[in-house]
XYZ file of C-alpha atoms in Angstrom:
413
model
C 45.343 77.618 -7.081
C 44.783 75.164 -4.329
C 44.607 78.016 -1.619
C 41.973 79.707 -3.566
C 39.743 76.593 -4.171
C 40.052 76.061 -0.191
C 39.030 79.488 0.448
C 36.016 79.144 -2.138
C 34.813 75.974 -0.432
C 35.267 77.506 2.806
C 33.458 80.693 2.073
C 30.508 78.214 0.203
C 30.376 76.232 3.591
C 29.981 79.630 5.666
C 27.313 80.702 3.117
C 25.562 77.580 3.616
C 25.350 77.950 7.393
C 24.223 81.436 7.044
C 21.299 80.530 4.960
C 20.183 78.047 7.528
C 20.741 80.183 10.344
C 18.729 83.175 8.689
C 15.816 80.737 7.972
C 15.720 79.138 11.578
C 17.106 82.420 13.343
C 20.472 82.316 14.618
C 20.889 80.431 18.009
C 17.500 79.520 17.804
C 16.188 77.036 20.177
C 14.186 74.345 18.283
C 10.380 74.996 18.858
C 8.157 72.385 20.884
C 4.555 73.655 20.310
C 1.803 72.267 22.103
C -1.724 73.244 20.930
C -4.672 72.679 22.935
C -7.835 71.189 21.532
C -10.983 72.008 23.599
C -13.466 69.673 21.954
C -17.070 69.017 22.343
C -16.600 65.237 22.948
C -19.769 65.017 25.145
C -22.756 66.909 25.729
C -25.266 69.072 23.889
C -22.872 69.429 20.818
C -20.979 66.106 20.658
C -21.870 65.891 17.113
C -19.201 68.476 16.496
C -16.422 67.105 18.427
C -15.135 64.200 16.158
C -14.573 66.639 13.163
C -13.291 69.069 14.872
C -10.820 66.765 16.473
C -9.682 65.504 13.161
C -9.329 68.741 11.393
C -6.855 70.005 14.211
C -4.914 66.685 14.167
C -4.382 67.102 10.425
C -2.915 70.819 11.234
C -0.286 69.231 13.289
C 0.609 66.341 10.516
C 0.908 69.303 7.865
C 2.546 71.843 10.035
C 5.357 69.150 11.101
C 5.777 68.186 7.175
C 6.145 71.657 6.282
C 8.589 72.537 9.151
C 10.644 69.371 8.054
C 10.272 70.555 4.236
C 11.541 74.093 5.102
C 14.692 73.085 7.386
C 13.251 74.532 10.495
C 13.261 73.120 13.840
C 9.865 72.998 15.072
C 7.176 70.258 16.141
C 3.587 70.645 16.922
C 1.776 68.202 19.244
C -1.929 68.506 19.841
C -3.189 67.968 23.358
C -7.050 67.451 23.829
C -9.431 67.767 26.462
C -13.342 67.496 26.371
C -15.242 70.708 27.730
C -18.482 68.736 27.730
C -20.566 71.587 26.512
C -20.430 73.192 30.199
C -18.678 76.350 31.444
C -17.156 74.637 34.356
C -15.915 71.769 32.727
C -14.618 73.568 30.040
C -12.573 75.623 32.292
C -11.302 72.624 34.093
C -10.610 71.090 30.851
C -8.468 74.076 29.826
C -6.612 73.904 32.858
C -5.427 70.440 31.827
C -4.401 71.402 28.556
C -2.328 74.426 29.899
C -0.595 72.267 32.833
C 0.654 70.080 29.476
C 2.281 73.113 28.083
C -0.523 74.054 25.330
C 0.276 77.652 23.937
C -2.880 78.276 22.095
C -6.567 76.635 22.691
C -8.602 75.543 19.718
C -12.211 75.920 20.791
C -14.713 75.647 22.695
C -17.851 75.749 20.618
C -20.247 77.963 22.915
C -19.990 81.401 24.274
C -20.853 80.731 28.269
C -17.724 77.843 28.012
C -15.478 80.439 26.100
C -16.265 83.241 28.515
C -15.397 80.900 31.479
C -12.301 79.835 29.880
C -11.415 83.164 28.898
C -11.987 84.918 32.464
C -10.511 81.758 34.108
C -7.264 81.203 32.637
C -6.383 82.165 29.105
C -6.417 85.899 29.317
C -4.315 86.308 32.455
C -1.736 83.875 30.597
C -1.784 85.966 27.338
C -3.219 82.724 25.490
C -5.107 83.031 22.450
C -8.650 81.413 22.389
C -10.043 80.085 18.868
C -13.352 79.531 19.862
C -16.204 78.235 17.517
C -18.896 80.098 19.346
C -20.504 82.533 17.251
C -22.751 84.769 19.470
C -21.956 88.583 19.386
C -22.139 88.126 23.226
C -18.750 87.257 23.305
C -17.655 90.503 22.113
C -19.251 92.080 25.225
C -16.248 91.232 27.798
C -12.616 92.127 27.852
C -10.126 89.497 26.188
C -6.983 91.870 25.870
C -6.685 90.658 22.558
C -6.858 87.049 23.333
C -9.786 85.991 21.287
C -9.451 85.331 17.407
C -12.560 83.638 16.151
C -11.901 81.560 12.679
C -15.456 81.731 12.400
C -17.553 84.598 11.800
C -20.145 85.993 14.299
C -23.777 85.664 14.165
C -24.554 89.301 12.986
C -23.168 87.790 9.659
C -25.040 84.254 10.205
C -28.158 86.268 10.713
C -27.592 88.047 7.172
C -26.912 84.680 5.619
C -30.042 83.353 6.925
C -31.665 86.309 5.395
C -30.553 85.653 2.006
C -31.068 81.949 1.976
C -34.875 82.413 2.862
C -35.005 84.776 0.133
C -33.510 82.696 -2.100
C -35.921 79.934 -1.591
C -38.890 81.039 0.075
C -39.150 84.688 -1.152
C -38.938 88.240 0.465
C -41.394 89.804 2.637
C -42.463 86.533 3.986
C -43.822 85.752 7.323
C -41.092 83.565 9.504
C -41.507 82.019 12.914
C -38.505 81.837 14.837
C -37.946 79.029 17.479
C -34.887 79.202 19.461
C -33.092 78.247 22.859
C -32.774 80.615 25.605
C -29.230 81.276 26.228
C -26.426 83.798 24.513
C -26.192 81.666 21.040
C -30.084 81.421 20.683
C -31.280 84.765 22.249
C -28.518 86.927 20.128
C -28.938 85.196 16.696
C -32.750 85.644 16.872
C -32.792 89.482 17.836
C -30.329 89.761 14.872
C -32.280 87.718 12.439
C -35.541 89.507 13.556
C -33.720 93.006 13.179
C -32.364 91.982 9.396
C -35.455 90.320 8.059
C -37.868 93.181 9.006
C -35.330 95.346 7.485
C -35.783 93.642 4.468
C -39.502 93.835 4.288
C -40.165 90.653 5.918
C -42.468 90.059 9.067
C -41.990 87.926 12.092
C -45.000 85.620 12.641
C -44.007 84.358 16.360
C -40.836 84.417 18.279
C -40.778 81.302 20.494
C -37.784 80.681 23.035
C -37.461 77.481 25.101
C -35.412 76.432 28.155
C -32.968 73.583 26.870
C -33.592 71.802 30.156
C -37.190 71.214 29.921
C -38.902 68.013 29.425
C -41.776 68.737 26.888
C -41.597 71.119 23.839
C -44.980 70.585 22.674
C -46.253 73.785 23.799
C -43.825 75.689 21.962
C -43.992 73.376 18.891
C -47.834 74.143 18.789
C -47.290 77.950 19.289
C -44.964 77.748 15.778
C -47.118 75.736 13.811
C -50.270 77.707 14.662
C -49.389 80.880 12.939
C -48.912 78.913 9.456
C -45.613 80.819 8.814
C -43.992 80.943 5.202
C -40.684 79.743 6.765
C -39.312 78.409 10.228
C -35.776 79.780 11.719
C -34.578 77.051 14.407
C -31.673 77.995 16.553
C -30.712 74.897 18.610
C -28.477 72.291 19.277
C -28.706 68.600 18.270
C -29.084 67.132 21.560
C -32.629 69.336 21.958
C -33.576 69.480 18.642
C -34.025 65.744 18.985
C -37.111 66.581 21.455
C -38.245 69.616 19.961
C -38.087 68.060 16.388
C -40.173 65.133 17.367
C -42.706 67.372 19.104
C -42.871 69.487 15.889
C -43.579 66.600 13.861
C -46.308 65.350 16.616
C -48.493 68.545 15.465
C -49.297 67.223 11.809
C -49.139 70.800 10.883
C -45.094 70.807 10.443
C -43.326 70.765 7.140
C -39.759 70.501 7.273
C -39.235 72.054 4.089
C -39.923 75.350 5.412
C -37.008 74.975 8.220
C -34.025 77.071 8.261
C -31.552 76.091 10.810
C -28.589 77.953 12.282
C -25.213 76.367 12.157
C -25.002 74.368 15.288
C -27.381 72.204 13.581
C -25.185 71.764 10.731
C -23.722 67.843 10.197
C -22.689 65.608 7.536
C -25.417 63.219 8.350
C -28.816 63.643 10.649
C -27.931 62.061 13.778
C -30.159 58.939 14.510
C -32.091 60.618 17.773
C -33.524 63.156 15.302
C -36.741 62.026 13.400
C -36.043 62.318 9.857
C -39.185 64.133 9.336
C -37.998 66.927 11.518
C -35.025 67.834 8.890
C -35.654 66.114 5.636
C -35.850 68.760 3.157
C -34.799 71.740 5.805
C -32.531 74.262 4.627
C -29.515 75.682 6.873
C -26.458 78.028 6.766
C -22.811 77.322 8.255
C -19.512 79.206 7.219
C -18.129 77.834 4.060
C -14.967 78.162 2.074
C -14.074 78.797 -1.122
C -14.324 75.808 -3.155
C -12.801 76.497 -6.151
C -9.213 77.079 -4.612
C -6.514 74.837 -4.769
C -6.100 74.878 -0.899
C -9.735 73.594 -0.659
C -9.254 70.348 -3.063
C -5.733 69.814 -1.063
C -7.620 69.886 2.134
C -10.568 67.498 1.098
C -7.798 65.165 -0.246
C -5.941 65.102 2.945
C -9.228 64.714 4.921
C -10.328 61.733 2.788
C -6.847 60.091 2.935
C -6.844 60.187 7.012
C -10.087 58.479 6.848
C -12.557 58.343 10.018
C -15.143 60.831 10.259
C -16.967 62.514 7.448
C -15.800 66.269 6.566
C -18.680 68.727 7.942
C -19.004 72.772 8.480
C -16.137 74.466 10.036
C -13.528 71.858 9.885
C -11.300 74.123 7.596
C -11.806 76.756 9.990
C -10.513 74.826 13.257
C -7.652 73.487 10.488
C -6.669 76.948 9.597
C -6.686 78.279 13.125
C -4.177 75.713 14.210
C -1.863 76.543 11.317
C -2.438 80.070 12.024
C -0.927 79.405 15.885
C 2.125 77.255 14.460
C 3.089 80.003 11.974
C 2.721 82.697 14.649
C 4.776 80.597 16.941
C 7.433 80.230 13.875
C 7.731 84.058 13.333
C 7.991 84.658 17.218
C 10.635 82.229 17.512
C 8.829 81.147 20.636
C 6.300 78.890 22.054
C 5.495 81.769 24.947
C 1.766 82.229 24.680
C 2.028 86.445 24.467
C 4.714 86.289 21.813
C 2.385 83.973 19.751
C -0.641 86.570 20.354
C 1.469 89.537 19.108
C 2.396 87.955 15.881
C -1.079 86.695 14.522
C -2.087 89.732 12.602
C 1.645 89.343 11.469
C 0.967 86.297 9.335
C -2.349 87.576 8.230
C -0.806 90.762 6.900
C -2.890 91.887 3.858
C -0.351 93.113 1.233
C 2.370 90.545 2.498
C 3.662 87.690 0.168
C 0.652 84.983 0.393
C 0.845 81.318 1.027
C -1.542 78.612 1.393
C -1.347 74.780 2.812
C 0.566 73.978 -0.707
C 3.137 76.172 0.001
C 3.336 76.233 3.720
C 6.980 75.162 3.841
C 7.791 78.238 1.979
C 5.605 80.139 4.380
C 7.399 78.571 7.636
C 10.952 79.509 5.932
C 9.788 83.092 5.422
C 7.906 83.435 8.801
C 11.221 81.871 10.537
C 13.128 84.758 9.500
C 10.826 87.333 11.136
C 9.136 88.545 7.945
C 5.427 89.320 7.377
C 3.087 86.858 5.707
C -0.423 86.423 4.625
C -1.562 82.894 5.253
C -4.648 82.381 2.931
C -6.399 79.535 4.453
C -8.435 76.825 3.278
C -11.649 78.804 4.606
C -10.210 81.962 3.010
C -8.115 84.671 3.826
C -8.195 86.105 7.546
C -9.081 89.855 7.815
C -9.504 90.053 11.493
C -11.490 93.308 12.885
C -9.817 95.238 16.033
C -11.717 92.651 18.255
C -10.461 89.650 16.397
C -13.604 88.619 14.519
C -13.275 88.368 10.703
C -14.866 91.158 8.851
C -16.536 89.063 5.888
C -17.678 85.514 5.418
C -18.712 83.013 2.703
C -21.436 80.979 3.782
C -22.737 77.704 2.613
C -26.262 77.208 2.190
C -27.445 73.362 2.433
C -30.200 71.164 2.615
C -30.839 67.722 3.937
C -31.799 65.368 1.315
C -32.159 61.520 2.334
C -30.692 62.303 5.718
C -27.343 64.106 4.453
C -26.453 67.248 3.933
C -26.287 68.636 0.351
C -24.436 72.145 -0.343
C -26.697 74.083 -2.711
C -25.190 77.348 -3.083
C -22.722 80.210 -1.227
C -23.676 83.567 -0.322
C -21.347 86.206 0.883
C -22.008 88.404 3.647
C -20.320 91.564 5.331
């Protein structure tokens, strides 16, 4: 009898070790994953830097807890650098992150920066780049399957702007477009013109400006002189401080007719932008399904962490970092190419679904090499062949009392 009990105990011990080995991968080395955060800490989009940084740091906290709860030896560390809103500075910052061992890069926020980083370092090293840049111009370059955008491209944002204007101004109206003359502004203005005219609307004027110019009075005068039913403004916070002031000075400008693109989406209107330039203005930015448990859990984590207020695209940045982590776990490697090759395996339609609330279970499953479907805070990821989301939910917001208030959501494909 004692021999039989001894054999049973030995069998139980071996079985327990086998379960742990299958979860971690037999003989697997502990994963020490470093995720690079290429932040807009300074420069024309500096309003976006702090929320993105907080979101990415939260992802590491959540990932490390999930790995511990799953019994999988994996650690995530965030390394950060400032892209400064400048292509050359972004490339230099990325080199710093790669030198520190970054296997994935979150950011940057503009297309020129993204292309510079892609061509200068990430494509060569098979490092996945997760830019918040939304311009369709980003898809005119070869990326060797290394770019995955956690935010929708501007061909979808254009449709969201159309729906927002139709809902709050009406169909078939005259719209004046004012945009900064660079890839983001140029491509989005063209997409919007096509989509708005296809719905029976008209364009009263299309006005571009050089972001480096000192005065915007001429452009502001041209915009208000056509007396449009609505304005579409495609700009960054730094320059809209000047452009918005010029529009107010015309004496003919009504901010309640304004619809801004996502680069002018922030929780609170910056102090350098005249209140009259945005009070009552509408805007669109990629949103997250608000009724899900994942959304509620993320917001709770955000509030508990303190610091900067939540803003547009924080959930997208968070999800992108989690996808990098899960891909590394499934690959059993922090080698950039191995992570790249698993992105679609952790967002597999039809595979077992997991969210941040069940992330430990996702880690256990991914560690066995099985496909999973991580459904993020910002929704399910159905990447097209080019790495862009195939559809998106957009928030339509309005600035009330200097703060952003979400008033509805629209689905676009």
